[in-house]
Amino acid sequence: MSQDRSGRVAIVLGTRPEIVKLAGLVRLLGERSWVVHTGQHYDAELSDVFFAQFGLQPPLDALDVGGRTRGAQIGEATARLDALFTDERPAAVVVQGDTNSALAGALAANAGGIALVHVEAGLRSHDRAMPEEHNRVLVDHVADLCLAPTATSRANLAAEGIPDERIAVTGNTVVEAVQQLLPDPDERRDLLDSHGVARNGFVLSTFHRPENVDDAERLATILGQLGALPVPVVLPVHPRLAARVEGFGLRPRLDALHAVPPLGYREFLGLFAEAALAVSDSGGVQEEASVVKRPVVVVRRSTERPEVLGTFSELVAVGPDIGVASERWLDDPVAVHERLAAVPSPYGDGRASELALDAMAQRQLIKQRLLPEE
Ligand code: UDP
């Protein structure tokens, strides 16, 4: 592929969920996209494997802003992106979600007077203690086009005074990501065997949010609650969680769990679709629950995904409620799954990336509706 970047749509990403949720757009844009990885979480397990599984080319540019404080990461990434965009000016910049990389991409686009598109705009936890909340609010307010996944997120944007012409509701691009990579039943059976668990007979768990893992007591409580559940718990260990478990001397708490390295997206989805339940503080897992039709106990102070509360998700605080809520869901998992199978995902039907391109074309951020390249 030609390496000339000018005039392409720059897709700025830096973490696992951004790759998942931008993969569809990158595929539809083909050679008209220019993927820049900021290096916020550059690690084969959190990055390379995701590019490979989605069939994407490696990023054209890979920066190296990982392992710094939040301020230094945002500052460094903004400066590096500004230099890149000054050298070769993109037609538009696309960022996704609420990471430091998304904010840096937004600021660099703004500094260069380049049109900015925010995928997954308008989510609000209303929790000002979360760095992600500040990132998403800031990005939405500088974006020229806010792609809101649902009517709820559109209403959040409108309530902050963002005019209607800067908003389009598309659904969430995670739906097509799941549709693309969810393994078939045979591959799922192999996955269950390789993890030594049975269909509907285990819990899949992930934890990485600072509010949970950066506090020794909270983390000890979470791991204790998971270890006391009546079924096996598969816990892919995010690098941040691994560091905190070591730092707080909590390694023995993992003994009661099936702790594994971070999983590729296929493997994670395959297990999720076969699990009785997920217990997690992840954002994306709440949305994926509505596609694989499995419930998720969300262990957080707040959620920016209210659309699935009361159907696919239940919000609980750190403490005994983790066990109480999980055991209630585990009482009759098959009945729960049958009920959830009939509930449509509030995040759409898997056309969000296409609708995103339509909205960009309508506003002349790209020349025309772009069809997938052969
Ligand atoms: N995920 C994965 N492998 C794992 C754990 C999670 O592929 O071992 C996926 C998960 O399906 C979701 C995304 O990673 O799509 C979530 O990433 P993370 O929890 O890091 O971020 P958040 O969604 O909370 O921003």
XYZ file of C-alpha atoms and ligand atoms in Angstrom:
399
model
C 0.000 0.000 0.000
C 1.191 3.495 -0.742
C 2.596 5.261 2.296
C 1.413 8.735 1.319
C -0.664 9.932 4.239
C -1.916 13.377 3.158
C -5.636 13.554 2.560
C -6.396 10.275 4.290
C -8.614 9.928 7.341
C -6.297 9.630 10.359
C -7.573 7.078 12.855
C -5.882 7.678 16.193
C -5.994 4.830 18.714
C -3.940 3.576 21.608
C -5.684 0.815 23.544
C -7.416 -2.517 23.043
C -11.030 -1.276 23.073
C -10.205 1.423 20.521
C -8.874 -1.177 18.095
C -12.021 -3.265 18.601
C -14.375 -0.355 18.007
C -12.501 1.295 15.118
C -11.701 -1.902 13.185
C -14.899 -1.677 11.131
C -14.222 1.910 10.063
C -10.609 1.123 9.180
C -11.794 -1.776 7.044
C -14.437 0.302 5.235
C -11.995 3.150 4.605
C -9.284 0.778 3.337
C -6.342 2.691 1.875
C -8.111 5.939 2.608
C -7.365 5.438 6.298
C -4.146 6.161 8.147
C -3.923 4.384 11.481
C -1.755 5.996 14.144
C -1.116 3.982 17.326
C -0.116 6.263 20.195
C 1.455 3.401 22.138
C -0.678 4.119 25.229
C -0.991 0.336 25.711
C 1.426 -1.008 23.187
C 1.872 -4.620 23.992
C 1.502 -7.672 21.755
C -1.307 -9.105 23.905
C -3.313 -5.868 23.937
C -2.535 -4.667 20.449
C -0.850 -6.812 17.775
C -3.173 -9.747 18.266
C -6.183 -7.441 17.817
C -4.882 -5.995 14.533
C -4.195 -9.534 13.316
C -7.573 -10.977 14.339
C -9.469 -8.139 12.653
C -7.337 -8.595 9.528
C -5.941 -5.047 9.730
C -2.576 -3.845 8.492
C -0.242 -2.756 11.289
C -0.468 0.983 12.095
C 1.322 3.284 9.627
C 2.692 5.221 12.587
C 3.436 3.886 16.058
C 4.269 6.474 18.714
C 5.589 5.563 22.109
C 3.715 7.440 24.817
C 3.055 4.549 27.202
C 4.248 4.352 30.804
C 3.885 8.061 31.639
C 1.546 10.024 33.886
C -1.790 10.964 32.357
C -0.730 14.562 31.783
C 2.586 13.605 30.215
C 0.886 11.020 28.020
C -1.710 13.487 26.739
C 0.902 16.208 26.244
C 3.433 13.994 24.506
C 0.856 12.326 22.261
C -0.698 15.681 21.327
C 2.707 17.112 20.382
C 3.681 14.037 18.364
C 0.324 13.929 16.563
C 0.453 17.662 15.863
C 3.860 17.192 14.227
C 2.574 14.270 12.145
C -0.510 16.191 10.997
C 1.552 19.270 10.172
C 3.850 17.165 8.014
C 1.032 15.415 6.190
C -2.401 16.872 6.669
C -5.240 14.355 7.055
C -8.725 14.993 5.630
C -10.181 14.323 9.076
C -9.150 12.803 12.396
C -11.212 10.031 13.998
C -10.914 9.130 17.672
C -12.961 6.716 19.760
C -14.142 6.629 23.344
C -12.540 8.158 26.382
C -8.831 7.369 26.526
C -5.866 9.701 26.825
C -5.127 8.827 23.188
C -8.587 9.963 22.122
C -8.132 13.268 23.922
C -4.667 13.771 22.419
C -5.995 13.032 18.925
C -8.802 15.518 19.512
C -6.465 18.264 20.711
C -4.046 17.709 17.826
C -6.890 17.865 15.296
C -8.204 21.010 16.952
C -4.763 22.630 16.970
C -4.347 21.914 13.263
C -7.841 23.053 12.298
C -8.618 19.525 11.071
C -12.155 18.114 11.219
C -12.582 15.843 14.232
C -14.947 12.858 14.446
C -15.693 11.224 17.793
C -16.881 7.621 17.667
C -18.893 6.596 20.749
C -19.742 10.152 21.728
C -22.091 11.255 24.475
C -21.461 8.584 27.091
C -21.615 10.018 30.611
C -21.031 8.387 33.981
C -21.402 11.776 35.714
C -18.531 10.601 37.920
C -15.948 13.372 37.951
C -13.464 11.151 39.765
C -13.016 9.129 36.545
C -10.310 10.419 34.189
C -12.292 8.829 31.347
C -15.276 11.085 32.096
C -13.150 14.191 31.626
C -11.614 12.793 28.454
C -14.974 12.035 26.862
C -16.538 15.380 27.774
C -13.553 17.285 26.378
C -13.457 15.283 23.153
C -17.198 15.719 22.546
C -16.936 19.467 22.897
C -14.167 19.873 20.338
C -15.563 17.287 17.898
C -17.100 18.485 14.627
C -19.095 15.275 14.440
C -20.229 13.330 17.513
C -21.255 9.775 16.613
C -23.583 8.827 19.437
C -24.324 5.126 19.848
C -27.848 5.593 21.240
C -30.613 8.153 21.790
C -29.466 8.334 25.417
C -25.998 9.471 24.413
C -27.490 11.949 21.936
C -29.599 13.404 24.779
C -26.482 13.738 26.955
C -24.800 15.770 24.220
C -27.864 17.936 23.637
C -28.109 18.611 27.391
C -24.582 20.061 27.247
C -25.515 22.373 24.403
C -23.941 20.467 21.522
C -26.098 21.358 18.513
C -28.042 18.732 16.649
C -26.108 19.210 13.404
C -22.935 18.030 15.130
C -24.572 14.749 16.266
C -25.501 11.529 14.448
C -26.868 8.391 16.138
C -25.231 5.303 14.632
C -25.399 2.425 17.123
C -22.171 1.144 18.619
C -19.433 -0.238 16.365
C -18.752 -2.967 18.934
C -21.746 -4.861 17.520
C -20.065 -5.455 14.155
C -16.801 -6.257 15.929
C -18.535 -9.067 17.816
C -20.327 -10.223 14.669
C -17.000 -10.393 12.827
C -15.010 -12.311 15.421
C -17.390 -14.392 17.548
C -16.125 -17.965 17.048
C -18.447 -20.703 15.841
C -19.736 -23.392 18.245
C -16.914 -25.882 17.412
C -14.210 -23.335 18.164
C -16.074 -22.382 21.330
C -16.142 -25.991 22.490
C -12.363 -26.161 21.986
C -11.950 -22.966 23.997
C -14.000 -24.368 26.869
C -11.882 -27.540 26.832
C -8.624 -25.630 26.780
C -9.698 -23.633 29.852
C -11.148 -26.683 31.601
C -14.617 -25.163 31.999
C -18.105 -26.184 30.912
C -20.809 -24.293 28.993
C -22.814 -22.081 31.382
C -20.745 -23.446 34.275
C -18.236 -20.634 34.827
C -17.860 -16.908 35.301
C -15.701 -14.733 33.030
C -14.179 -11.772 34.835
C -12.057 -8.722 33.998
C -10.856 -5.883 36.222
C -8.593 -2.986 35.347
C -10.224 0.330 36.361
C -8.152 2.458 38.749
C -11.148 2.853 41.114
C -11.000 -0.916 41.726
C -7.443 -2.083 41.224
C -5.424 0.860 42.560
C -6.711 0.425 46.115
C -5.342 -2.616 47.997
C -8.408 -3.143 50.155
C -10.912 -2.873 47.322
C -8.855 -5.149 45.130
C -8.504 -7.725 47.914
C -12.292 -7.636 48.427
C -12.988 -8.107 44.714
C -10.595 -11.041 44.379
C -11.988 -12.571 47.591
C -15.579 -12.259 46.338
C -14.664 -13.837 42.996
C -12.778 -16.676 44.719
C -15.808 -17.495 46.870
C -18.210 -17.965 43.927
C -19.600 -21.491 43.571
C -18.317 -21.951 39.977
C -14.855 -21.530 38.397
C -13.875 -17.952 37.537
C -11.748 -17.344 34.427
C -9.835 -14.080 34.959
C -7.747 -12.756 32.053
C -5.293 -10.527 33.882
C -4.833 -7.028 32.402
C -1.260 -5.692 32.844
C -2.498 -3.009 35.259
C -4.203 -5.643 37.412
C -1.080 -7.843 37.313
C 1.073 -4.942 38.522
C -1.314 -4.084 41.384
C -1.725 -7.721 42.493
C 2.080 -7.964 42.750
C 2.487 -4.544 44.345
C -0.138 -5.182 47.024
C 1.075 -8.732 47.765
C -2.271 -10.195 46.671
C -0.968 -13.002 44.511
C -2.310 -15.753 46.862
C -5.828 -14.421 46.164
C -5.454 -15.559 42.558
C -5.045 -19.182 43.656
C -8.817 -19.663 43.884
C -9.247 -18.285 40.340
C -8.346 -19.466 36.851
C -6.053 -16.501 36.131
C -4.800 -16.364 32.541
C -2.914 -13.801 30.417
C -5.063 -11.301 28.464
C -7.016 -13.140 25.771
C -7.315 -12.294 22.089
C -10.699 -10.918 21.072
C -11.896 -14.165 19.468
C -10.989 -16.153 22.558
C -12.573 -13.620 24.898
C -15.830 -13.486 22.922
C -15.927 -17.267 22.540
C -15.684 -17.732 26.297
C -18.115 -14.896 27.036
C -20.758 -16.458 24.783
C -20.433 -19.720 26.740
C -20.134 -18.245 30.259
C -22.943 -18.248 32.812
C -22.132 -14.656 33.679
C -19.470 -11.971 33.445
C -18.297 -9.959 36.456
C -16.333 -6.947 35.280
C -15.532 -3.257 35.470
C -15.015 -2.985 31.704
C -17.011 -0.620 29.534
C -16.991 -2.718 26.385
C -18.003 -5.908 28.170
C -21.317 -4.250 29.159
C -22.097 -3.659 25.491
C -20.853 -7.051 24.319
C -23.166 -8.686 26.896
C -26.111 -7.401 24.839
C -24.753 -9.080 21.700
C -23.658 -12.453 23.126
C -26.793 -12.420 25.332
C -25.034 -13.053 28.619
C -25.518 -11.040 31.824
C -22.772 -8.946 33.402
C -22.407 -7.845 37.012
C -20.715 -4.447 36.728
C -18.520 -3.649 39.720
C -18.271 0.133 39.644
C -19.480 3.275 41.371
C -21.280 4.352 38.211
C -21.816 3.375 34.616
C -21.889 5.399 31.405
C -23.862 2.559 29.781
C -27.357 2.829 31.344
C -28.962 1.337 28.222
C -28.306 -2.224 29.436
C -29.043 -1.749 33.156
C -31.875 -3.980 34.259
C -31.577 -6.250 31.243
C -28.030 -7.376 30.514
C -26.264 -5.608 33.384
C -26.507 -4.988 37.099
C -24.396 -2.373 38.848
C -22.965 -3.335 42.253
C -20.556 -1.726 44.687
C -17.342 -3.377 45.846
C -18.263 -5.608 48.790
C -20.516 -8.560 49.532
C -22.994 -7.482 46.836
C -20.604 -8.887 44.242
C -21.221 -12.393 45.574
C -24.910 -11.831 46.303
C -25.703 -10.504 42.815
C -23.548 -13.085 41.039
C -25.106 -15.992 42.880
C -28.583 -14.730 42.021
C -27.669 -14.705 38.305
C -26.049 -18.127 38.687
C -29.175 -19.673 40.170
C -30.627 -20.707 36.795
C -28.299 -19.496 34.044
C -30.075 -21.269 31.206
C -33.386 -19.548 32.011
C -31.552 -16.212 32.229
C -29.903 -16.767 28.844
C -33.197 -17.739 27.225
C -34.791 -14.575 28.519
C -31.878 -12.385 27.370
C -31.815 -14.021 23.922
C -35.155 -12.300 23.239
C -33.902 -8.835 24.241
C -32.486 -6.813 21.327
C -29.200 -4.984 21.808
C -29.747 -1.270 22.376
C -26.470 -0.730 20.482
C -27.876 -1.527 17.049
C -27.583 -4.238 14.441
C -23.953 -4.021 13.323
C -24.138 -1.135 10.840
C -22.669 1.597 13.032
C -19.405 1.871 11.044
C -21.350 2.249 7.775
C -23.634 4.846 9.320
C -20.572 6.650 10.670
C -19.171 6.935 7.150
C -22.543 8.128 5.852
C -22.628 10.842 8.517
C -19.066 11.889 7.648
C -19.900 12.026 3.933
C -23.079 14.039 4.540
C -21.025 16.659 6.341
C -18.356 16.572 3.602
C -15.713 15.336 6.036
C -15.041 12.668 3.463
C -15.854 13.051 -0.213
C -18.519 10.425 -0.608
C -20.012 7.338 0.892
C -17.092 4.908 0.857
C -17.726 1.310 0.043
C -15.516 -1.520 1.254
C -12.547 -2.136 -0.996
C -12.002 -5.537 -2.515
N -11.064 -8.106 26.072
C -10.303 -9.013 25.363
N -9.492 -9.877 26.046
C -9.429 -9.883 27.404
C -10.225 -8.964 28.120
C -11.026 -8.075 27.425
O -10.355 -9.061 24.136
O -8.684 -10.693 27.958
C -11.866 -7.139 25.307
C -13.309 -7.017 25.721
O -14.091 -7.919 25.019
C -13.646 -5.590 25.367
C -12.354 -4.885 25.509
O -11.327 -5.864 25.551
O -14.022 -5.465 24.019
C -12.426 -4.107 26.788
O -11.272 -3.554 27.072
P -11.011 -2.882 28.453
O -11.806 -3.579 29.513
O -9.547 -2.814 28.559
O -11.538 -1.411 28.233
P -12.920 -0.699 28.470
O -13.933 -1.316 27.593
O -13.238 -0.838 29.908
O -12.636 0.708 28.085
